[in-house]
Coordinates of C-alpha atoms and ligand atoms in Angstrom, one line a residue:
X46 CA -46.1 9.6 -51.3
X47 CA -44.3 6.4 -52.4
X48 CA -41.0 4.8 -53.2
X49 CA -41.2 2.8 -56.1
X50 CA -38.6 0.5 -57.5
X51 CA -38.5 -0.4 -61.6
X52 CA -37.0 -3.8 -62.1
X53 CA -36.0 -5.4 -65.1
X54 CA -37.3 -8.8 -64.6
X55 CA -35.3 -11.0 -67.7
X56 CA -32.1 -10.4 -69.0
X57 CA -32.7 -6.5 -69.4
X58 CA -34.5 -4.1 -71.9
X59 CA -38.0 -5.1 -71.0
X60 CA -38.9 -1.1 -71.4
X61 CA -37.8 -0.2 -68.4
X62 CA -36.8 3.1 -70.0
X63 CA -40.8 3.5 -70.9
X64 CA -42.1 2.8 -67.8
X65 CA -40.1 5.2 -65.5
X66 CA -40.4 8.1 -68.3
X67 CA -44.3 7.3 -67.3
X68 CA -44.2 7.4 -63.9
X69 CA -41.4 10.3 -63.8
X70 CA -44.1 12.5 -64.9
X71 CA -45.2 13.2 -61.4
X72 CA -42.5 12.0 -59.9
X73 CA -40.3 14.0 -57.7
X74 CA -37.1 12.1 -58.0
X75 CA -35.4 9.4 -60.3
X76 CA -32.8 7.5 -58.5
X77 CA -30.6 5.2 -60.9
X78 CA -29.1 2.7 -58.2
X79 CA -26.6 0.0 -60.2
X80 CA -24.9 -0.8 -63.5
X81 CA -23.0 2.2 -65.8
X82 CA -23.0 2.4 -69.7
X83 CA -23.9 -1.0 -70.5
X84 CA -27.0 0.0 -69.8
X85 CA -29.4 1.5 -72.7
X86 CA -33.2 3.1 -71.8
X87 CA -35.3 4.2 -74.8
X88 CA -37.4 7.1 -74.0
X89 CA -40.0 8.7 -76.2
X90 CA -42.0 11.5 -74.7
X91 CA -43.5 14.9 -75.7
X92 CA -39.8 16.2 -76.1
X93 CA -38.5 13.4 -78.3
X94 CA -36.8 10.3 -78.7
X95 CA -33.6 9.9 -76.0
X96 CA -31.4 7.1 -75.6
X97 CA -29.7 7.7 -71.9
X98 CA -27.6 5.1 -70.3
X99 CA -26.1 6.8 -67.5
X100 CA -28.2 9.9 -66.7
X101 CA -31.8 8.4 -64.8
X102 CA -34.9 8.7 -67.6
X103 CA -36.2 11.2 -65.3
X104 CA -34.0 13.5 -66.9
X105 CA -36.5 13.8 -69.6
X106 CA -39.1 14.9 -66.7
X107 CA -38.8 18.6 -66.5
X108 CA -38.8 19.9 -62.9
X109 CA -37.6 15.7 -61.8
X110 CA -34.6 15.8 -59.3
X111 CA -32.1 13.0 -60.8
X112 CA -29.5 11.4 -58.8
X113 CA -26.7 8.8 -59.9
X114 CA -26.3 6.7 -57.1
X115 CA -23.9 5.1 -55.2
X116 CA -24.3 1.9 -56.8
X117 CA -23.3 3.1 -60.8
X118 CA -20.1 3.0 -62.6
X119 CA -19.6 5.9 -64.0
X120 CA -17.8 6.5 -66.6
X121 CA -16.8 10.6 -67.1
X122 CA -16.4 10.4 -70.9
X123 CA -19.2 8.8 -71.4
X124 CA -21.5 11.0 -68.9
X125 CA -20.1 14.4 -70.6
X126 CA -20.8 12.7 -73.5
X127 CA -24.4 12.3 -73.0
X128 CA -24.7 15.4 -71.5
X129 CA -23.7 17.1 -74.2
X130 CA -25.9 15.5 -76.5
X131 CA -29.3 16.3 -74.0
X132 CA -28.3 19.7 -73.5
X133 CA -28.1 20.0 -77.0
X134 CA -31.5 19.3 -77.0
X135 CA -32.8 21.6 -74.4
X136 CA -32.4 19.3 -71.4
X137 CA -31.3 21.0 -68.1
X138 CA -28.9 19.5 -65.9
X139 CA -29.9 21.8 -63.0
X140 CA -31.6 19.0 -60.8
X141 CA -28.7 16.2 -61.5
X142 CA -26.5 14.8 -58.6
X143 CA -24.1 12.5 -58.4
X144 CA -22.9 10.1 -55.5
X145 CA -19.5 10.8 -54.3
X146 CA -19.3 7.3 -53.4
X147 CA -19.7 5.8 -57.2
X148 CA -17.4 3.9 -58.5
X149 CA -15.5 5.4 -61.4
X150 CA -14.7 3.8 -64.8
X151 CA -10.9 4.3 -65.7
X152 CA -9.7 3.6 -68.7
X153 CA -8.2 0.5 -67.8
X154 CA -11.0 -1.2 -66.9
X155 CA -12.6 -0.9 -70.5
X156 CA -9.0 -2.3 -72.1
X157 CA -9.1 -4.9 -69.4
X158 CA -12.9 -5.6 -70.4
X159 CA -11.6 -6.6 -73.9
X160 CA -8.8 -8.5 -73.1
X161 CA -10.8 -10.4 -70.8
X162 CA -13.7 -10.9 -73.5
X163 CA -10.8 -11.8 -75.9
X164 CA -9.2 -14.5 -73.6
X165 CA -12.6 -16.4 -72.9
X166 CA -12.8 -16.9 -76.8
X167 CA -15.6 -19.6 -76.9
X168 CA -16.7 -18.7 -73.7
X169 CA -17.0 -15.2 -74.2
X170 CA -19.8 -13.5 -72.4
X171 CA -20.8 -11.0 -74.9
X172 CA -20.2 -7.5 -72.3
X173 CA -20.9 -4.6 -73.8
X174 CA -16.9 -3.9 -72.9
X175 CA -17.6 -0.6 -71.4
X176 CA -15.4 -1.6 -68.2
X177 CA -18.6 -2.8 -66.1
X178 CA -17.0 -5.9 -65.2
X179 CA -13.4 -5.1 -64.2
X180 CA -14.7 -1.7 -62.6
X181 CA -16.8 -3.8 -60.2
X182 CA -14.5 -5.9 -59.5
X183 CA -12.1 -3.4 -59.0
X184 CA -15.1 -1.8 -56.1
X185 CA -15.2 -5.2 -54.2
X186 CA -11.3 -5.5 -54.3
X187 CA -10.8 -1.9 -52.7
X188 CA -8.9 -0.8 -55.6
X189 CA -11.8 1.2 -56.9
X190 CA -11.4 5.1 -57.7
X191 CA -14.6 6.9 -56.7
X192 CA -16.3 9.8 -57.9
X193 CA -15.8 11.5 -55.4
X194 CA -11.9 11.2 -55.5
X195 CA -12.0 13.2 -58.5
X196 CA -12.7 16.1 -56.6
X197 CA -8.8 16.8 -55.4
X198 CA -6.6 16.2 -57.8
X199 CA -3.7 15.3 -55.5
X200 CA -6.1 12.5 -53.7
X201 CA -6.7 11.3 -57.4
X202 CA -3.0 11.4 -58.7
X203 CA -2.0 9.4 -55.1
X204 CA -5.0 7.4 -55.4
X205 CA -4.3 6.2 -59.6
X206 CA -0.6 6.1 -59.0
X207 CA -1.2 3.7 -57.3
X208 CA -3.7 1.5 -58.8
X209 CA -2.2 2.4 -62.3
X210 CA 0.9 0.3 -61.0
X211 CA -1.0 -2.6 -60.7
X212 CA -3.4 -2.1 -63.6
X213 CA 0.0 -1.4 -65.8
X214 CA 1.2 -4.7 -64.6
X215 CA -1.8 -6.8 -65.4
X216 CA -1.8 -5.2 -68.8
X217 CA 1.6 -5.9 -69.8
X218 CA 2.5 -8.7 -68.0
X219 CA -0.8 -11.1 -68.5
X220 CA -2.2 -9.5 -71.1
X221 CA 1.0 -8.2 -73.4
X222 CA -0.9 -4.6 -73.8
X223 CA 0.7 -1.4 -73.2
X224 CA 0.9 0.2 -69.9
X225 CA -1.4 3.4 -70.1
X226 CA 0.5 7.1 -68.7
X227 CA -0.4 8.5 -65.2
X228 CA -0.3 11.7 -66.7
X229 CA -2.4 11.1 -69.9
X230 CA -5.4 9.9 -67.6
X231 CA -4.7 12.1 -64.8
X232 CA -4.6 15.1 -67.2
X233 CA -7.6 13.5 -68.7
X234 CA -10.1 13.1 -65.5
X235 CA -8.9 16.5 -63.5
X236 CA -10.5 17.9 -67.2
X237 CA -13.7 15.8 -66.5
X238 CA -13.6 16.5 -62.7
X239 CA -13.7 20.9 -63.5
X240 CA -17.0 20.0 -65.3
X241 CA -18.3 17.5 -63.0
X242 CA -17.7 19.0 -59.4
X243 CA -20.7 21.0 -59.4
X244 CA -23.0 18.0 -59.6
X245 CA -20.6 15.7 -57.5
X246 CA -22.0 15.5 -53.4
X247 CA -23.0 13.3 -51.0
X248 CA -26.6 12.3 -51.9
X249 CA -28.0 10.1 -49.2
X250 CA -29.2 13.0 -47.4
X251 CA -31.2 14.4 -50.6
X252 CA -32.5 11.1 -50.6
X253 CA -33.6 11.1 -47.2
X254 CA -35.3 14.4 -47.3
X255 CA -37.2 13.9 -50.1
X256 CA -38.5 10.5 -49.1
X257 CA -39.2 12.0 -45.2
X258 CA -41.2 15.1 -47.0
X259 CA -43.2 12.9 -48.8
X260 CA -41.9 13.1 -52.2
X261 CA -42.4 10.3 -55.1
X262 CA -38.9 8.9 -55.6
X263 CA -38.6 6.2 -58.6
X264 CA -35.7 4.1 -58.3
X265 CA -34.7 2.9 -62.1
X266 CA -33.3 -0.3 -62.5
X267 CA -30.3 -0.9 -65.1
X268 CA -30.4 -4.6 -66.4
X269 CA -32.6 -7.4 -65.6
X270 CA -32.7 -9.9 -62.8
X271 CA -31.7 -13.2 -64.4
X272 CA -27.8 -11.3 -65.1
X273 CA -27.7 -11.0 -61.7
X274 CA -24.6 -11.8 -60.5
X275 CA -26.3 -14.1 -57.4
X276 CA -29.7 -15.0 -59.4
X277 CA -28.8 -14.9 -62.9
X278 CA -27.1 -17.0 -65.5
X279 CA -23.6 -17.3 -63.8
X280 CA -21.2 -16.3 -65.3
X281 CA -23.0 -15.3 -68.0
X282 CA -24.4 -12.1 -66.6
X283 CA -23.5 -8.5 -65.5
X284 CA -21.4 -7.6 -62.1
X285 CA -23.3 -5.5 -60.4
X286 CA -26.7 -6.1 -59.1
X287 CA -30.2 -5.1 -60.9
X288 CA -32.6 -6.5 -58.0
X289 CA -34.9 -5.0 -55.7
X290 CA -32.7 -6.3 -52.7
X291 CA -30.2 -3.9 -54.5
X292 CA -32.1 -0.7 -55.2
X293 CA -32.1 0.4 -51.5
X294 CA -28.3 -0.4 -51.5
X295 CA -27.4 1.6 -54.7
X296 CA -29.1 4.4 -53.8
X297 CA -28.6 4.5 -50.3
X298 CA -32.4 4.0 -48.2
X299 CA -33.2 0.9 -45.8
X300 CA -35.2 -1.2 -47.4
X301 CA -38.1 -0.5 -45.3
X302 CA -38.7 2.9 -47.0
X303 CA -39.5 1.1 -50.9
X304 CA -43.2 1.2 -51.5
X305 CA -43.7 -0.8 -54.3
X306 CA -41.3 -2.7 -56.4
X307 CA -42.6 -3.0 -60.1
X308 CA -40.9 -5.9 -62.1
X309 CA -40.7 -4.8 -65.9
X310 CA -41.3 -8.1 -68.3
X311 CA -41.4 -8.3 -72.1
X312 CA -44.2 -9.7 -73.6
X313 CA -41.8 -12.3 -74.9
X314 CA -38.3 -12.6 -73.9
X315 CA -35.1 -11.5 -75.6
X316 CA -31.3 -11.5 -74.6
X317 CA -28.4 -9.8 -76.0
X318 CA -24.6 -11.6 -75.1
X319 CA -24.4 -15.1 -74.5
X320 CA -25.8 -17.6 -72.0
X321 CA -28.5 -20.3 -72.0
X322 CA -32.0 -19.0 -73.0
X323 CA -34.5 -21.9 -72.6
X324 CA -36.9 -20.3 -74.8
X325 CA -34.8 -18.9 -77.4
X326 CA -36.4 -19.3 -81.0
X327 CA -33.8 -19.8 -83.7
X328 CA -36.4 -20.4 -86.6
X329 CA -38.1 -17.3 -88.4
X330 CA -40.3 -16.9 -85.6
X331 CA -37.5 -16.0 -83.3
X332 CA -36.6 -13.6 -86.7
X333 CA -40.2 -12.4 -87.2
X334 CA -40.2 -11.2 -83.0
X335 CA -36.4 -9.6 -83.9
X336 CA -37.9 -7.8 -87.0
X337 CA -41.0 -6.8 -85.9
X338 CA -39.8 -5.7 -82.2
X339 CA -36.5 -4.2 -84.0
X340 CA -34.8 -6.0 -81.4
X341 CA -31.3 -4.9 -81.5
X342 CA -29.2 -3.3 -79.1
X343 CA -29.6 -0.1 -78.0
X344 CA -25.7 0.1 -76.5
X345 CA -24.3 -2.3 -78.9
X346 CA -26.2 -2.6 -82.3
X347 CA -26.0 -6.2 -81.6
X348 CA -29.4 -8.0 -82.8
X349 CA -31.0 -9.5 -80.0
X350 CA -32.1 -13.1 -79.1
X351 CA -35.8 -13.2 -79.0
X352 CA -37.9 -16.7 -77.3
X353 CA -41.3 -17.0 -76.0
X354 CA -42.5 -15.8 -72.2
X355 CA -41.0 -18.4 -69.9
X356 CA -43.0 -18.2 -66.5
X357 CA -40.3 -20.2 -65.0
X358 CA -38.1 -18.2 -65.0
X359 CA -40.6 -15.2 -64.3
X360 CA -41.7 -16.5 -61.2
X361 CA -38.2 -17.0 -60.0
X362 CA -37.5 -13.4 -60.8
X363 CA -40.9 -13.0 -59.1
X364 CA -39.4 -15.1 -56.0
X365 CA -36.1 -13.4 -56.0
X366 CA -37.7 -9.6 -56.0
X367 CA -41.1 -9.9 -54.4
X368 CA -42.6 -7.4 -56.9
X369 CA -45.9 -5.9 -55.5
X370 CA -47.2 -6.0 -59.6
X371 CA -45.7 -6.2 -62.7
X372 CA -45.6 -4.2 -66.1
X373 CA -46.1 -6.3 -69.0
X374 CA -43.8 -4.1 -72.1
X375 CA -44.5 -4.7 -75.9
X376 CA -47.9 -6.7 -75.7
X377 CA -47.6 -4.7 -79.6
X378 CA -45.3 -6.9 -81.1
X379 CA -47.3 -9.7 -80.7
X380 CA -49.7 -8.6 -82.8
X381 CA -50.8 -10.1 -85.7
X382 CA -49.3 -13.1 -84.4
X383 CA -51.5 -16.7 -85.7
X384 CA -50.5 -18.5 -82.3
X385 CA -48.1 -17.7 -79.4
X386 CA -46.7 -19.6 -76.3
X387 CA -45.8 -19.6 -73.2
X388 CA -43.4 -21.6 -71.4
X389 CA -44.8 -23.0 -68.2
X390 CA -42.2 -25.5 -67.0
X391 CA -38.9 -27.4 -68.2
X392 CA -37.7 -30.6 -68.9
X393 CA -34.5 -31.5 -67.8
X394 CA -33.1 -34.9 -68.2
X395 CA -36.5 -36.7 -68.9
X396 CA -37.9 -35.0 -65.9
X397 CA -40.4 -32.1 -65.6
X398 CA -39.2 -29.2 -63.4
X399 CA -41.1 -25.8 -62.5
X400 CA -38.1 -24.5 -60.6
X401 CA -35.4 -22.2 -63.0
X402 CA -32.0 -24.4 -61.7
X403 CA -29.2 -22.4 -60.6
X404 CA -26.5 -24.2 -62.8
X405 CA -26.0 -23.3 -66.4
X406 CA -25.2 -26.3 -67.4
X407 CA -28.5 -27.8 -66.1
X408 CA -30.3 -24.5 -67.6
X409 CA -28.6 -25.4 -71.0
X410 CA -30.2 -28.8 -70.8
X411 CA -34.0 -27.8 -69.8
X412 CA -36.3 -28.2 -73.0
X413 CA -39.5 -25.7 -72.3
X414 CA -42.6 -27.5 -71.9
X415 CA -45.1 -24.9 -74.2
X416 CA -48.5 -24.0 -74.0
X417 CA -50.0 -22.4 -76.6
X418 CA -52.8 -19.8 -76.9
X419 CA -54.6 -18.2 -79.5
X420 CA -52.8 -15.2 -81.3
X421 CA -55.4 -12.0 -81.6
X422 CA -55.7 -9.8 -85.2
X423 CA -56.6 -6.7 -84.1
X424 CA -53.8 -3.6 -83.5
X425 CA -53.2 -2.6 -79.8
X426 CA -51.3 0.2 -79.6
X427 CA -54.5 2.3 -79.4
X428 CA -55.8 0.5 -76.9
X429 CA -55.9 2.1 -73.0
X430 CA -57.9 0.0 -70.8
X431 CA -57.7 -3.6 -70.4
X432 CA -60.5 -4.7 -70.8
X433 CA -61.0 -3.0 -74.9
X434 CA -58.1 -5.5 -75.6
X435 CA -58.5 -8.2 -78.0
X436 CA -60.6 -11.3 -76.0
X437 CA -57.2 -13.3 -77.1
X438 CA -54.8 -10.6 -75.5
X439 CA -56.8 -10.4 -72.6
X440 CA -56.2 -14.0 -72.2
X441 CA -52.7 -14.1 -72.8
X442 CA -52.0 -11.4 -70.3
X443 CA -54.5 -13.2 -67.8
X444 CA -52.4 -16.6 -68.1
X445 CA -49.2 -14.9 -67.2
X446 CA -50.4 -13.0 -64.8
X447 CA -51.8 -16.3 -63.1
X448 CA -48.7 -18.1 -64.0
X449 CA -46.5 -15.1 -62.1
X450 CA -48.7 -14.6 -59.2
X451 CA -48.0 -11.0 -59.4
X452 CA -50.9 -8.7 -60.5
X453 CA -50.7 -6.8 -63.4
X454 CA -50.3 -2.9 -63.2
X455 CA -49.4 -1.6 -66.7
X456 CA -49.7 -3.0 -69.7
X457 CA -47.3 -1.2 -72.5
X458 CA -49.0 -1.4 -76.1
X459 CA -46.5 1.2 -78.0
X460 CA -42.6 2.7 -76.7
X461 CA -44.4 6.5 -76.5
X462 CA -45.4 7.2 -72.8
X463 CA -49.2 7.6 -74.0
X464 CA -49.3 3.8 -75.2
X465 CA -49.8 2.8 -72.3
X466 CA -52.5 1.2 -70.3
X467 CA -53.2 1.2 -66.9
X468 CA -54.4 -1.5 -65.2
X469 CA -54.5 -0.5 -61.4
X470 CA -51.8 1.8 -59.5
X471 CA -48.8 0.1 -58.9
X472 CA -48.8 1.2 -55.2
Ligands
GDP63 P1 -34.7 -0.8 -71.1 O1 -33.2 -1.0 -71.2 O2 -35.3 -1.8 -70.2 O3 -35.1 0.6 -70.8 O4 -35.3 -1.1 -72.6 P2 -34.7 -0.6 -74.0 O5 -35.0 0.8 -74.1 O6 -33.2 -1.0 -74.1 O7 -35.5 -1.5 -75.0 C1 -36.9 -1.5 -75.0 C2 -37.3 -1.0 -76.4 O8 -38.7 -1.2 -76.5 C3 -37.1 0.5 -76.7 O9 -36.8 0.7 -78.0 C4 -38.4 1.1 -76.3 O10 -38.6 2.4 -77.0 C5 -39.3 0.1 -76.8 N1 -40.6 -0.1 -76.0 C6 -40.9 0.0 -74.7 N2 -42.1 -0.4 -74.5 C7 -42.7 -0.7 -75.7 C8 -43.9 -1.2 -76.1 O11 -44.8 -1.4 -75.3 N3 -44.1 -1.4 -77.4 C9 -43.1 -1.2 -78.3 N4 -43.4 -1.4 -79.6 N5 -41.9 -0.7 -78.0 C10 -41.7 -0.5 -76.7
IMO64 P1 -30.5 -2.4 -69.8 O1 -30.4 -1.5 -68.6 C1 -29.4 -6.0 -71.9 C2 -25.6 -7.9 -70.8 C3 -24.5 -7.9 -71.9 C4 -23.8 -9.1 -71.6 C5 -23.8 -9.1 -70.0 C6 -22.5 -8.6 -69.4 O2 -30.5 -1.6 -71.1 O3 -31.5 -3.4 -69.7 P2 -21.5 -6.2 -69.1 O4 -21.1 -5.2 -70.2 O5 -22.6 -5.7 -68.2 O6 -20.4 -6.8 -68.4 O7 -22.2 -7.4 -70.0 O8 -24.9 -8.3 -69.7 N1 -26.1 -6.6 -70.5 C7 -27.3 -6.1 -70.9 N2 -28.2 -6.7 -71.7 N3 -29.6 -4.8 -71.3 C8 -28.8 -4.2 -70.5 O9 -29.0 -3.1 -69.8 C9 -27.5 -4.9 -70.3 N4 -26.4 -4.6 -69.6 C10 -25.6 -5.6 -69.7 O10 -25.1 -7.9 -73.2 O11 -24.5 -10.3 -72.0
MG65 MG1 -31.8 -1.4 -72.7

């Protein structure tokens, strides 16, 4: 039985959410391998509708062992506050574990977030100021506090003691914020610690023996490739990394053990924050995909930027992951729609390109060389095979999947896990 790694392949909630509730249904184990609680997966299943951003989707898969790997920040509140609201709702925690070697999210790193956001003025990168940034910082600089720490409270009081004086310093000192109490946060996590410990281990070896006894393991992707920090739209992306290089890194497998890596597209494309967006639409058709997609953040409220499919940049996220097929999200939305198009290369300075540049300010200058095709009448989200789609949906999907390279496996026509149409396994 196969690994199988969900990728976000644009700038993050392409459905990802969707497509691992639909594969967790006979999967074994739900690995999420990067980000924290910047991260937002819609769910809607028999049981409901959930919005998780910490806990894997597979939570929502009765019987699914869930692990939060080695690769989140994790922030306790936050956790315990999601928790909370699942089990309120009949969700059981019994199969949950969480890496002792994640990074945790201190309050510091969220005041840090905003002070940082605030300092950038113009240049602010839109974060969801949840702490990503500064906690993953914080991880590659050694001063990290990790999950796992939590679990003796004299290791964490030695451990923040001595961070805090640093983190105290930035505040004050660069910043003019006030320095936060050892005490107050220590107090504060040993409380989160007594109700985390008993899913707090060392999960690699879980991981192992699942995989080695043939178990389906889905590893869920947080984010999308192009806010990578390596691949992405530098600096305007996220800090840790939502590729499939990184999924066998955040959870802790060689990379010779992932099966299948499925990279997650829109239909169209859509970005929260800031950052170039070659095919952003800021006419009413960028407002009619907003409206009709409801295309507003699922952390932050914030109304999303919506642009037509840009196969450049798809194929470089193709390039960059090496997805074995693709799973094309919200073919719906499009419905109804008199025309669409497709981006299928640039133009940068006079000159056609087919490559996505790795400099923002060159991305700001591209212009997207459009091709259109026809728009089709009929409703999908009925629909489940490919072939009883619309003749014009048919094509459009055809014409990405040519322009991508990448064969189609799913093709999502609604956000409940039924609306969904399979085009060929994605192993
Ligand atoms: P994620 O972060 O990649 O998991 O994506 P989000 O959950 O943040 O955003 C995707 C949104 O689209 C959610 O509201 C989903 O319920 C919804 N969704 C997913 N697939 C489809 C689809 O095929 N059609 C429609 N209409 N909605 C979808
Ligand atoms: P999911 O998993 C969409 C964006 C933020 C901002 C940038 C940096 O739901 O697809 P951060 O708080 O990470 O430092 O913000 O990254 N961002 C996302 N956009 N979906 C996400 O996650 C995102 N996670 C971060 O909007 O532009
Ligand atoms: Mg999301």
């Amino acid at each position: 039985m196969p690994v199988i790694a969900v990728i976000g392949a644009q700038w993050g909630d392409e459905g990802k959410g969707k497509v691992v509730d639909m594969l967790a249904e006979r999967a074994d184990m739900v690995i999420r391998f990067s980000g924290g609680d910047n991260a937002g997966h819609t769910v809607i299943n028999s049981l409901g509708k959930f919005a998780v951003s910490l806990v894997p989707s597979g939570i929502l898969s009765p019987g699914t062992v869930c692990v939060m790997g080695n690769g989140m920040a994790i922030s306790p509140a936050v956790l315990l506050k999601e928790m909370d609201g699942l089990a309120g709702r009949g969700i059981d925690f019994g199969g949950l574990h969480i890496s002792d070697r994640a990074n945790l999210i201190m309050p510091y790193h969220r005041l840090i977030d905003g002070f940082e956001e605030e300092t950038r003025g113009e240049q602010a990168i839109g974060t969801t100021r949840r702490g990503i940034g500064p906690a993953f910082a914080d991880k590659v600089a050694r001063r990290g506090i990790r999950v796992g720490d939590l679990l003796d409270p004299v290791v964490f009081r030695d451990r923040l003691a001595q961070v805090l004086e640093y983190k105290n310093a930035i505040i004050t000192k660069v910043f003019g914020g006030e320095a936060l109490s050892l005490d107050d946060i220590h107090r504060e996590y040993c409380g989160y610690a007594e109700r985390l410990a008993p899913y707090i281990c060392e999960t690699t070896r879980i991981i192992a023996e699942a995989i080695d006894r043939g178990d389906e393991v889905l590893l869920e992707g947080a984010q999308g490739t192009l806010l990578d920090p390596d691949f992405g739209t530098y600096p305007f992306c996220t800090s840790s990394s939502p590729l499939a290089g990184s999924s066998a890194l955040g959870a802790g497998i060689g990379p010779r053990r992932i099966d299948a890596v499925v990279g997650i597209f829109k239909s169209y494309c859509s970005r929260v924050g800031t950052g170039p967006f070659p095919t952003e639409l800021k006419d009413e058709m960028g407002d009619l995909i907003r409206e009709r997609g409801a295309e507003f953040g699922t952390v932050t409220g914030r109304p999303r930027r919506c642009g037509w499919f840009d196969a450049v940049a798809a194929r470089f996220s193709h390039r960059v992951n090496g997805f074995s097929s693709i799973a094309l999200t919200r073919l719906d939305i499009l419905d109804g729609m008199p025309s669409l198009k497709i981006c299928t290369g640039y133009e940068l300075d006079g000159k056609a390109i087919d490559d996505f540049p790795s400099s923002i300010q060159s991305l700001e200058r591209c212009r997207p060389i459009l091709e259109e095709l026809p728009g089709w009448t009929a409703p999908t989200s009925d629909v489940r095979q490919r072939d009883a789609l619309p003749p014009e949906a048919q094509r459009y999907v055809d014409r990405i999947e040519e322009l991508i390279s990448s064969p189609v496996s799913i093709i999502s026509v609604g956000a409940a896990r039924e609306q969904t149409i399979i085009c060929r396994d994605v192993v």
